[in-house]
C-alpha cells in the first residue's frame, strides 16, 4: 500500500522497496506520472540521455 504525505505543500508517495529493487530504481532515478484514457495513473522512468 502506498501512503500520500503532505510536506510543505508538496504531496509525496513512497514507492514500495520491492518494486524499486525489481525495477532497478535508485534515489537518482527520475520518474514521471502519466494518466491514461481510463484515468489510471502510470509511473514511468524518464531516460536521460548524455548530451552530444
mmCIF file as Biopython writes it, N, C-alpha, C and O atoms, coordinates in Angstrom:
data_model
#
loop_
_atom_site.group_PDB
_atom_site.id
_atom_site.type_symbol
_atom_site.label_atom_id
_atom_site.label_alt_id
_atom_site.label_comp_id
_atom_site.label_asym_id
_atom_site.label_entity_id
_atom_site.label_seq_id
_atom_site.pdbx_PDB_ins_code
_atom_site.Cartn_x
_atom_site.Cartn_y
_atom_site.Cartn_z
_atom_site.occupancy
_atom_site.B_iso_or_equiv
_atom_site.auth_seq_id
_atom_site.auth_asym_id
_atom_site.pdbx_PDB_model_num
ATOM 1   N N  . UNK A ? 1  ? 0.841  -1.170 0.000   1.0 0.0 1  A 1 
ATOM 2   C CA . UNK A ? 1  ? 0.000  0.000  0.000   1.0 0.0 1  A 1 
ATOM 3   C C  . UNK A ? 1  ? 0.895  1.245  0.000   1.0 0.0 1  A 1 
ATOM 4   O O  . UNK A ? 1  ? 1.928  1.282  0.669   1.0 0.0 1  A 1 
ATOM 5   N N  . UNK A ? 2  ? 0.487  2.239  -0.746  1.0 0.0 2  A 1 
ATOM 6   C CA . UNK A ? 2  ? 1.231  3.488  -0.849  1.0 0.0 2  A 1 
ATOM 7   C C  . UNK A ? 2  ? 0.502  4.549  -0.040  1.0 0.0 2  A 1 
ATOM 8   O O  . UNK A ? 2  ? -0.722 4.663  -0.103  1.0 0.0 2  A 1 
ATOM 9   N N  . UNK A ? 3  ? 1.262  5.318  0.717   1.0 0.0 3  A 1 
ATOM 10  C CA . UNK A ? 3  ? 0.705  6.369  1.561   1.0 0.0 3  A 1 
ATOM 11  C C  . UNK A ? 3  ? 1.074  7.724  0.978   1.0 0.0 3  A 1 
ATOM 12  O O  . UNK A ? 3  ? 2.212  7.938  0.560   1.0 0.0 3  A 1 
ATOM 13  N N  . UNK A ? 4  ? 0.104  8.645  0.950   1.0 0.0 4  A 1 
ATOM 14  C CA . UNK A ? 4  ? 0.355  10.013 0.484   1.0 0.0 4  A 1 
ATOM 15  C C  . UNK A ? 4  ? 0.668  10.871 1.707   1.0 0.0 4  A 1 
ATOM 16  O O  . UNK A ? 4  ? -0.062 10.846 2.698   1.0 0.0 4  A 1 
ATOM 17  N N  . UNK A ? 5  ? 1.761  11.630 1.627   1.0 0.0 5  A 1 
ATOM 18  C CA . UNK A ? 5  ? 2.186  12.506 2.717   1.0 0.0 5  A 1 
ATOM 19  C C  . UNK A ? 5  ? 2.281  13.924 2.180   1.0 0.0 5  A 1 
ATOM 20  O O  . UNK A ? 5  ? 2.814  14.146 1.093   1.0 0.0 5  A 1 
ATOM 21  N N  . UNK A ? 6  ? 1.763  14.885 2.939   1.0 0.0 6  A 1 
ATOM 22  C CA . UNK A ? 6  ? 1.875  16.296 2.562   1.0 0.0 6  A 1 
ATOM 23  C C  . UNK A ? 6  ? 2.973  16.905 3.427   1.0 0.0 6  A 1 
ATOM 24  O O  . UNK A ? 6  ? 2.929  16.833 4.655   1.0 0.0 6  A 1 
ATOM 25  N N  . UNK A ? 7  ? 3.968  17.513 2.755   1.0 0.0 7  A 1 
ATOM 26  C CA . UNK A ? 7  ? 5.093  18.115 3.451   1.0 0.0 7  A 1 
ATOM 27  C C  . UNK A ? 7  ? 5.411  19.448 2.788   1.0 0.0 7  A 1 
ATOM 28  O O  . UNK A ? 7  ? 5.818  19.483 1.626   1.0 0.0 7  A 1 
ATOM 29  N N  . UNK A ? 8  ? 5.229  20.536 3.513   1.0 0.0 8  A 1 
ATOM 30  C CA . UNK A ? 8  ? 5.496  21.877 2.972   1.0 0.0 8  A 1 
ATOM 31  C C  . UNK A ? 8  ? 4.739  22.141 1.671   1.0 0.0 8  A 1 
ATOM 32  O O  . UNK A ? 8  ? 5.285  22.735 0.741   1.0 0.0 8  A 1 
ATOM 33  N N  . UNK A ? 9  ? 3.489  21.702 1.609   1.0 0.0 9  A 1 
ATOM 34  C CA . UNK A ? 9  ? 2.667  21.954 0.429   1.0 0.0 9  A 1 
ATOM 35  C C  . UNK A ? 9  ? 2.926  21.017 -0.731  1.0 0.0 9  A 1 
ATOM 36  O O  . UNK A ? 9  ? 2.300  21.157 -1.782  1.0 0.0 9  A 1 
ATOM 37  N N  . UNK A ? 10 ? 3.837  20.060 -0.570  1.0 0.0 10 A 1 
ATOM 38  C CA . UNK A ? 10 ? 4.129  19.095 -1.631  1.0 0.0 10 A 1 
ATOM 39  C C  . UNK A ? 10 ? 3.552  17.733 -1.236  1.0 0.0 10 A 1 
ATOM 40  O O  . UNK A ? 10 ? 3.629  17.323 -0.078  1.0 0.0 10 A 1 
ATOM 41  N N  . UNK A ? 11 ? 2.983  17.053 -2.206  1.0 0.0 11 A 1 
ATOM 42  C CA . UNK A ? 11 ? 2.447  15.718 -1.972  1.0 0.0 11 A 1 
ATOM 43  C C  . UNK A ? 11 ? 3.504  14.705 -2.375  1.0 0.0 11 A 1 
ATOM 44  O O  . UNK A ? 11 ? 4.081  14.793 -3.459  1.0 0.0 11 A 1 
ATOM 45  N N  . UNK A ? 12 ? 3.755  13.737 -1.491  1.0 0.0 12 A 1 
ATOM 46  C CA . UNK A ? 12 ? 4.793  12.739 -1.749  1.0 0.0 12 A 1 
ATOM 47  C C  . UNK A ? 12 ? 4.235  11.350 -1.495  1.0 0.0 12 A 1 
ATOM 48  O O  . UNK A ? 12 ? 3.367  11.157 -0.644  1.0 0.0 12 A 1 
ATOM 49  N N  . UNK A ? 13 ? 4.750  10.384 -2.250  1.0 0.0 13 A 1 
ATOM 50  C CA . UNK A ? 13 ? 4.410  8.982  -2.017  1.0 0.0 13 A 1 
ATOM 51  C C  . UNK A ? 13 ? 5.707  8.201  -1.847  1.0 0.0 13 A 1 
ATOM 52  O O  . UNK A ? 13 ? 6.765  8.604  -2.329  1.0 0.0 13 A 1 
ATOM 53  N N  . UNK A ? 14 ? 5.600  7.091  -1.162  1.0 0.0 14 A 1 
ATOM 54  C CA . UNK A ? 14 ? 6.734  6.193  -1.026  1.0 0.0 14 A 1 
ATOM 55  C C  . UNK A ? 14 ? 6.472  4.986  -1.914  1.0 0.0 14 A 1 
ATOM 56  O O  . UNK A ? 14 ? 5.422  4.349  -1.825  1.0 0.0 14 A 1 
ATOM 57  N N  . UNK A ? 15 ? 7.429  4.686  -2.761  1.0 0.0 15 A 1 
ATOM 58  C CA . UNK A ? 15 ? 7.314  3.521  -3.636  1.0 0.0 15 A 1 
ATOM 59  C C  . UNK A ? 15 ? 7.778  2.303  -2.844  1.0 0.0 15 A 1 
ATOM 60  O O  . UNK A ? 15 ? 8.827  2.348  -2.202  1.0 0.0 15 A 1 
ATOM 61  N N  . UNK A ? 16 ? 7.014  1.222  -2.882  1.0 0.0 16 A 1 
ATOM 62  C CA . UNK A ? 16 ? 7.421  0.031  -2.138  1.0 0.0 16 A 1 
ATOM 63  C C  . UNK A ? 16 ? 8.836  -0.417 -2.527  1.0 0.0 16 A 1 
ATOM 64  O O  . UNK A ? 16 ? 9.199  -0.430 -3.703  1.0 0.0 16 A 1 
ATOM 65  N N  . UNK A ? 17 ? 9.613  -0.780 -1.517  1.0 0.0 17 A 1 
ATOM 66  C CA . UNK A ? 17 ? 11.014 -1.178 -1.713  1.0 0.0 17 A 1 
ATOM 67  C C  . UNK A ? 17 ? 11.139 -2.304 -2.737  1.0 0.0 17 A 1 
ATOM 68  O O  . UNK A ? 17 ? 12.033 -2.287 -3.582  1.0 0.0 17 A 1 
ATOM 69  N N  . UNK A ? 18 ? 10.240 -3.280 -2.656  1.0 0.0 18 A 1 
ATOM 70  C CA . UNK A ? 18 ? 10.305 -4.424 -3.567  1.0 0.0 18 A 1 
ATOM 71  C C  . UNK A ? 18 ? 10.177 -3.980 -5.024  1.0 0.0 18 A 1 
ATOM 72  O O  . UNK A ? 18 ? 10.874 -4.494 -5.899  1.0 0.0 18 A 1 
ATOM 73  N N  . UNK A ? 19 ? 9.284  -3.023 -5.278  1.0 0.0 19 A 1 
ATOM 74  C CA . UNK A ? 19 ? 9.082  -2.519 -6.636  1.0 0.0 19 A 1 
ATOM 75  C C  . UNK A ? 19 ? 10.322 -1.777 -7.118  1.0 0.0 19 A 1 
ATOM 76  O O  . UNK A ? 19 ? 10.780 -1.988 -8.241  1.0 0.0 19 A 1 
ATOM 77  N N  . UNK A ? 20 ? 10.866 -0.905 -6.266  1.0 0.0 20 A 1 
ATOM 78  C CA . UNK A ? 20 ? 12.057 -0.140 -6.643  1.0 0.0 20 A 1 
ATOM 79  C C  . UNK A ? 20 ? 13.236 -1.072 -6.933  1.0 0.0 20 A 1 
ATOM 80  O O  . UNK A ? 20 ? 13.961 -0.869 -7.907  1.0 0.0 20 A 1 
ATOM 81  N N  . UNK A ? 21 ? 13.425 -2.078 -6.106  1.0 0.0 21 A 1 
ATOM 82  C CA . UNK A ? 21 ? 14.526 -3.025 -6.321  1.0 0.0 21 A 1 
ATOM 83  C C  . UNK A ? 21 ? 14.322 -3.829 -7.605  1.0 0.0 21 A 1 
ATOM 84  O O  . UNK A ? 21 ? 15.261 -4.033 -8.374  1.0 0.0 21 A 1 
ATOM 85  N N  . UNK A ? 22 ? 13.091 -4.281 -7.829  1.0 0.0 22 A 1 
ATOM 86  C CA . UNK A ? 22 ? 12.773 -5.067 -9.028  1.0 0.0 22 A 1 
ATOM 87  C C  . UNK A ? 22 ? 13.033 -4.267 -10.305 1.0 0.0 22 A 1 
ATOM 88  O O  . UNK A ? 22 ? 13.507 -4.816 -11.299 1.0 0.0 22 A 1 
ATOM 89  N N  . UNK A ? 23 ? 12.722 -2.974 -10.274 1.0 0.0 23 A 1 
ATOM 90  C CA . UNK A ? 23 ? 12.892 -2.112 -11.449 1.0 0.0 23 A 1 
ATOM 91  C C  . UNK A ? 23 ? 14.289 -1.523 -11.551 1.0 0.0 23 A 1 
ATOM 92  O O  . UNK A ? 23 ? 14.637 -0.932 -12.574 1.0 0.0 23 A 1 
ATOM 93  N N  . UNK A ? 24 ? 15.105 -1.675 -10.496 1.0 0.0 24 A 1 
ATOM 94  C CA . UNK A ? 24 ? 16.450 -1.121 -10.511 1.0 0.0 24 A 1 
ATOM 95  C C  . UNK A ? 24 ? 16.483 0.380  -10.257 1.0 0.0 24 A 1 
ATOM 96  O O  . UNK A ? 24 ? 17.441 1.054  -10.635 1.0 0.0 24 A 1 
ATOM 97  N N  . UNK A ? 25 ? 15.431 0.910  -9.613  1.0 0.0 25 A 1 
ATOM 98  C CA . UNK A ? 25 ? 15.358 2.340  -9.339  1.0 0.0 25 A 1 
ATOM 99  C C  . UNK A ? 25 ? 16.195 2.687  -8.120  1.0 0.0 25 A 1 
ATOM 100 O O  . UNK A ? 25 ? 16.248 1.922  -7.157  1.0 0.0 25 A 1 
ATOM 101 N N  . UNK A ? 26 ? 16.850 3.847  -8.163  1.0 0.0 26 A 1 
ATOM 102 C CA . UNK A ? 26 ? 17.634 4.354  -7.040  1.0 0.0 26 A 1 
ATOM 103 C C  . UNK A ? 26 ? 17.143 5.763  -6.711  1.0 0.0 26 A 1 
ATOM 104 O O  . UNK A ? 26 ? 16.194 6.255  -7.321  1.0 0.0 26 A 1 
ATOM 105 N N  . UNK A ? 27 ? 17.791 6.403  -5.750  1.0 0.0 27 A 1 
ATOM 106 C CA . UNK A ? 27 ? 17.422 7.774  -5.376  1.0 0.0 27 A 1 
ATOM 107 C C  . UNK A ? 27 ? 17.650 8.747  -6.531  1.0 0.0 27 A 1 
ATOM 108 O O  . UNK A ? 27 ? 17.065 9.830  -6.548  1.0 0.0 27 A 1 
ATOM 109 N N  . UNK A ? 28 ? 18.491 8.376  -7.490  1.0 0.0 28 A 1 
ATOM 110 C CA . UNK A ? 28 ? 18.781 9.256  -8.633  1.0 0.0 28 A 1 
ATOM 111 C C  . UNK A ? 28 ? 17.849 9.021  -9.823  1.0 0.0 28 A 1 
ATOM 112 O O  . UNK A ? 28 ? 17.885 9.776  -10.794 1.0 0.0 28 A 1 
ATOM 113 N N  . UNK A ? 29 ? 17.024 7.990  -9.753  1.0 0.0 29 A 1 
ATOM 114 C CA . UNK A ? 29 ? 16.111 7.679  -10.850 1.0 0.0 29 A 1 
ATOM 115 C C  . UNK A ? 29 ? 15.036 8.754  -10.954 1.0 0.0 29 A 1 
ATOM 116 O O  . UNK A ? 29 ? 14.460 9.167  -9.947  1.0 0.0 29 A 1 
ATOM 117 N N  . UNK A ? 30 ? 14.771 9.206  -12.181 1.0 0.0 30 A 1 
ATOM 118 C CA . UNK A ? 30 ? 13.727 10.198 -12.442 1.0 0.0 30 A 1 
ATOM 119 C C  . UNK A ? 30 ? 12.479 9.467  -12.912 1.0 0.0 30 A 1 
ATOM 120 O O  . UNK A ? 30 ? 12.544 8.634  -13.816 1.0 0.0 30 A 1 
ATOM 121 N N  . UNK A ? 31 ? 11.341 9.782  -12.295 1.0 0.0 31 A 1 
ATOM 122 C CA . UNK A ? 31 ? 10.069 9.159  -12.649 1.0 0.0 31 A 1 
ATOM 123 C C  . UNK A ? 31 ? 9.071  10.244 -13.017 1.0 0.0 31 A 1 
ATOM 124 O O  . UNK A ? 31 ? 9.158  11.377 -12.546 1.0 0.0 31 A 1 
ATOM 125 N N  . UNK A ? 32 ? 8.110  9.870  -13.877 1.0 0.0 32 A 1 
ATOM 126 C CA . UNK A ? 32 ? 7.025  10.796 -14.188 1.0 0.0 32 A 1 
ATOM 127 C C  . UNK A ? 32 ? 5.712  10.037 -14.089 1.0 0.0 32 A 1 
ATOM 128 O O  . UNK A ? 32 ? 5.661  8.819  -14.259 1.0 0.0 32 A 1 
ATOM 129 N N  . UNK A ? 33 ? 4.655  10.785 -13.810 1.0 0.0 33 A 1 
ATOM 130 C CA . UNK A ? 33 ? 3.324  10.214 -13.710 1.0 0.0 33 A 1 
ATOM 131 C C  . UNK A ? 33 ? 2.565  10.540 -14.984 1.0 0.0 33 A 1 
ATOM 132 O O  . UNK A ? 33 ? 2.576  11.676 -15.457 1.0 0.0 33 A 1 
ATOM 133 N N  . UNK A ? 34 ? 1.901  9.522  -15.536 1.0 0.0 34 A 1 
ATOM 134 C CA . UNK A ? 34 ? 1.138  9.678  -16.770 1.0 0.0 34 A 1 
ATOM 135 C C  . UNK A ? 34 ? -0.259 9.121  -16.512 1.0 0.0 34 A 1 
ATOM 136 O O  . UNK A ? 34 ? -0.406 8.045  -15.932 1.0 0.0 34 A 1 
ATOM 137 N N  . UNK A ? 35 ? -1.275 9.850  -16.941 1.0 0.0 35 A 1 
ATOM 138 C CA . UNK A ? 35 ? -2.652 9.379  -16.804 1.0 0.0 35 A 1 
ATOM 139 C C  . UNK A ? 35 ? -3.111 8.825  -18.143 1.0 0.0 35 A 1 
ATOM 140 O O  . UNK A ? 35 ? -2.989 9.494  -19.169 1.0 0.0 35 A 1 
ATOM 141 N N  . UNK A ? 36 ? -3.647 7.587  -18.139 1.0 0.0 36 A 1 
ATOM 142 C CA . UNK A ? 36 ? -4.132 7.005  -19.387 1.0 0.0 36 A 1 
ATOM 143 C C  . UNK A ? 36 ? -5.586 7.422  -19.631 1.0 0.0 36 A 1 
ATOM 144 O O  . UNK A ? 36 ? -6.170 8.149  -18.827 1.0 0.0 36 A 1 
ATOM 145 N N  . UNK A ? 37 ? -6.159 6.964  -20.731 1.0 0.0 37 A 1 
ATOM 146 C CA . UNK A ? 37 ? -7.510 7.364  -21.135 1.0 0.0 37 A 1 
ATOM 147 C C  . UNK A ? 37 ? -8.578 6.940  -20.126 1.0 0.0 37 A 1 
ATOM 148 O O  . UNK A ? 37 ? -9.648 7.545  -20.062 1.0 0.0 37 A 1 
ATOM 149 N N  . UNK A ? 38 ? -8.289 5.900  -19.337 1.0 0.0 38 A 1 
ATOM 150 C CA . UNK A ? 38 ? -9.248 5.418  -18.342 1.0 0.0 38 A 1 
ATOM 151 C C  . UNK A ? 38 ? -9.072 6.079  -16.979 1.0 0.0 38 A 1 
ATOM 152 O O  . UNK A ? 38 ? -9.804 5.766  -16.040 1.0 0.0 38 A 1 
ATOM 153 N N  . UNK A ? 39 ? -8.103 6.995  -16.863 1.0 0.0 39 A 1 
ATOM 154 C CA . UNK A ? 39 ? -7.867 7.680  -15.598 1.0 0.0 39 A 1 
ATOM 155 C C  . UNK A ? 39 ? -6.885 6.984  -14.679 1.0 0.0 39 A 1 
ATOM 156 O O  . UNK A ? 39 ? -6.666 7.425  -13.551 1.0 0.0 39 A 1 
ATOM 157 N N  . UNK A ? 40 ? -6.286 5.889  -15.157 1.0 0.0 40 A 1 
ATOM 158 C CA . UNK A ? 40 ? -5.279 5.193  -14.361 1.0 0.0 40 A 1 
ATOM 159 C C  . UNK A ? 40 ? -3.982 5.989  -14.369 1.0 0.0 40 A 1 
ATOM 160 O O  . UNK A ? 40 ? -3.622 6.586  -15.383 1.0 0.0 40 A 1 
ATOM 161 N N  . UNK A ? 41 ? -3.286 5.998  -13.249 1.0 0.0 41 A 1 
ATOM 162 C CA . UNK A ? 41 ? -2.009 6.696  -13.145 1.0 0.0 41 A 1 
ATOM 163 C C  . UNK A ? 41 ? -0.894 5.675  -13.360 1.0 0.0 41 A 1 
ATOM 164 O O  . UNK A ? 41 ? -0.846 4.643  -12.690 1.0 0.0 41 A 1 
ATOM 165 N N  . UNK A ? 42 ? -0.010 5.970  -14.290 1.0 0.0 42 A 1 
ATOM 166 C CA . UNK A ? 42 ? 1.139  5.119  -14.580 1.0 0.0 42 A 1 
ATOM 167 C C  . UNK A ? 42 ? 2.405  5.838  -14.141 1.0 0.0 42 A 1 
ATOM 168 O O  . UNK A ? 42 ? 2.509  7.058  -14.273 1.0 0.0 42 A 1 
ATOM 169 N N  . UNK A ? 43 ? 3.364  5.088  -13.621 1.0 0.0 43 A 1 
ATOM 170 C CA . UNK A ? 43 ? 4.661  5.656  -13.260 1.0 0.0 43 A 1 
ATOM 171 C C  . UNK A ? 43 ? 5.653  5.175  -14.304 1.0 0.0 43 A 1 
ATOM 172 O O  . UNK A ? 43 ? 5.807  3.973  -14.518 1.0 0.0 43 A 1 
ATOM 173 N N  . UNK A ? 44 ? 6.324  6.118  -14.952 1.0 0.0 44 A 1 
ATOM 174 C CA . UNK A ? 44 ? 7.284  5.776  -15.999 1.0 0.0 44 A 1 
ATOM 175 C C  . UNK A ? 44 ? 8.645  6.358  -15.657 1.0 0.0 44 A 1 
ATOM 176 O O  . UNK A ? 44 ? 8.756  7.466  -15.132 1.0 0.0 44 A 1 
ATOM 177 N N  . UNK A ? 45 ? 9.674  5.586  -15.967 1.0 0.0 45 A 1 
ATOM 178 C CA . UNK A ? 45 ? 11.041 6.061  -15.756 1.0 0.0 45 A 1 
ATOM 179 C C  . UNK A ? 45 ? 11.423 7.002  -16.891 1.0 0.0 45 A 1 
ATOM 180 O O  . UNK A ? 45 ? 11.168 6.720  -18.061 1.0 0.0 45 A 1 
ATOM 181 N N  . UNK A ? 46 ? 12.033 8.113  -16.531 1.0 0.0 46 A 1 
ATOM 182 C CA . UNK A ? 46 ? 12.492 9.082  -17.520 1.0 0.0 46 A 1 
ATOM 183 C C  . UNK A ? 46 ? 13.943 8.756  -17.834 1.0 0.0 46 A 1 
ATOM 184 O O  . UNK A ? 46 ? 14.805 8.818  -16.958 1.0 0.0 46 A 1 
ATOM 185 N N  . UNK A ? 47 ? 14.206 8.411  -19.076 1.0 0.0 47 A 1 
ATOM 186 C CA . UNK A ? 47 ? 15.572 8.113  -19.513 1.0 0.0 47 A 1 
ATOM 187 C C  . UNK A ? 47 ? 16.231 9.412  -19.939 1.0 0.0 47 A 1 
ATOM 188 O O  . UNK A ? 47 ? 15.757 10.083 -20.856 1.0 0.0 47 A 1 
ATOM 189 N N  . UNK A ? 48 ? 17.306 9.761  -19.285 1.0 0.0 48 A 1 
ATOM 190 C CA . UNK A ? 48 ? 18.021 10.989 -19.607 1.0 0.0 48 A 1 
ATOM 191 C C  . UNK A ? 48 ? 19.278 10.612 -20.373 1.0 0.0 48 A 1 
ATOM 192 O O  . UNK A ? 48 ? 20.165 9.935  -19.855 1.0 0.0 48 A 1 
ATOM 193 N N  . UNK A ? 49 ? 19.333 11.069 -21.628 1.0 0.0 49 A 1 
ATOM 194 C CA . UNK A ? 49 ? 20.487 10.761 -22.466 1.0 0.0 49 A 1 
ATOM 195 C C  . UNK A ? 49 ? 21.646 11.693 -22.175 1.0 0.0 49 A 1 
ATOM 196 O O  . UNK A ? 49 ? 21.472 12.776 -21.617 1.0 0.0 49 A 1 
ATOM 197 N N  . UNK A ? 50 ? 22.818 11.257 -22.559 1.0 0.0 50 A 1 
ATOM 198 C CA . UNK A ? 50 ? 24.008 12.089 -22.395 1.0 0.0 50 A 1 
ATOM 199 C C  . UNK A ? 50 ? 24.008 13.177 -23.458 1.0 0.0 50 A 1 
ATOM 200 O O  . UNK A ? 50 ? 23.656 12.916 -24.608 1.0 0.0 50 A 1 
ATOM 201 N N  . UNK A ? 51 ? 24.401 14.402 -23.089 1.0 0.0 51 A 1 
ATOM 202 C CA . UNK A ? 51 ? 24.460 15.482 -24.084 1.0 0.0 51 A 1 
ATOM 203 C C  . UNK A ? 51 ? 25.485 15.180 -25.167 1.0 0.0 51 A 1 
ATOM 204 O O  . UNK A ? 51 ? 26.513 14.555 -24.907 1.0 0.0 51 A 1 
ATOM 205 N N  . UNK A ? 52 ? 25.195 15.633 -26.390 1.0 0.0 52 A 1 
ATOM 206 C CA . UNK A ? 52 ? 26.105 15.375 -27.511 1.0 0.0 52 A 1 
ATOM 207 C C  . UNK A ? 52 ? 27.140 16.455 -27.611 1.0 0.0 52 A 1 
ATOM 208 O O  . UNK A ? 52 ? 27.995 16.410 -28.496 1.0 0.0 52 A 1 
#
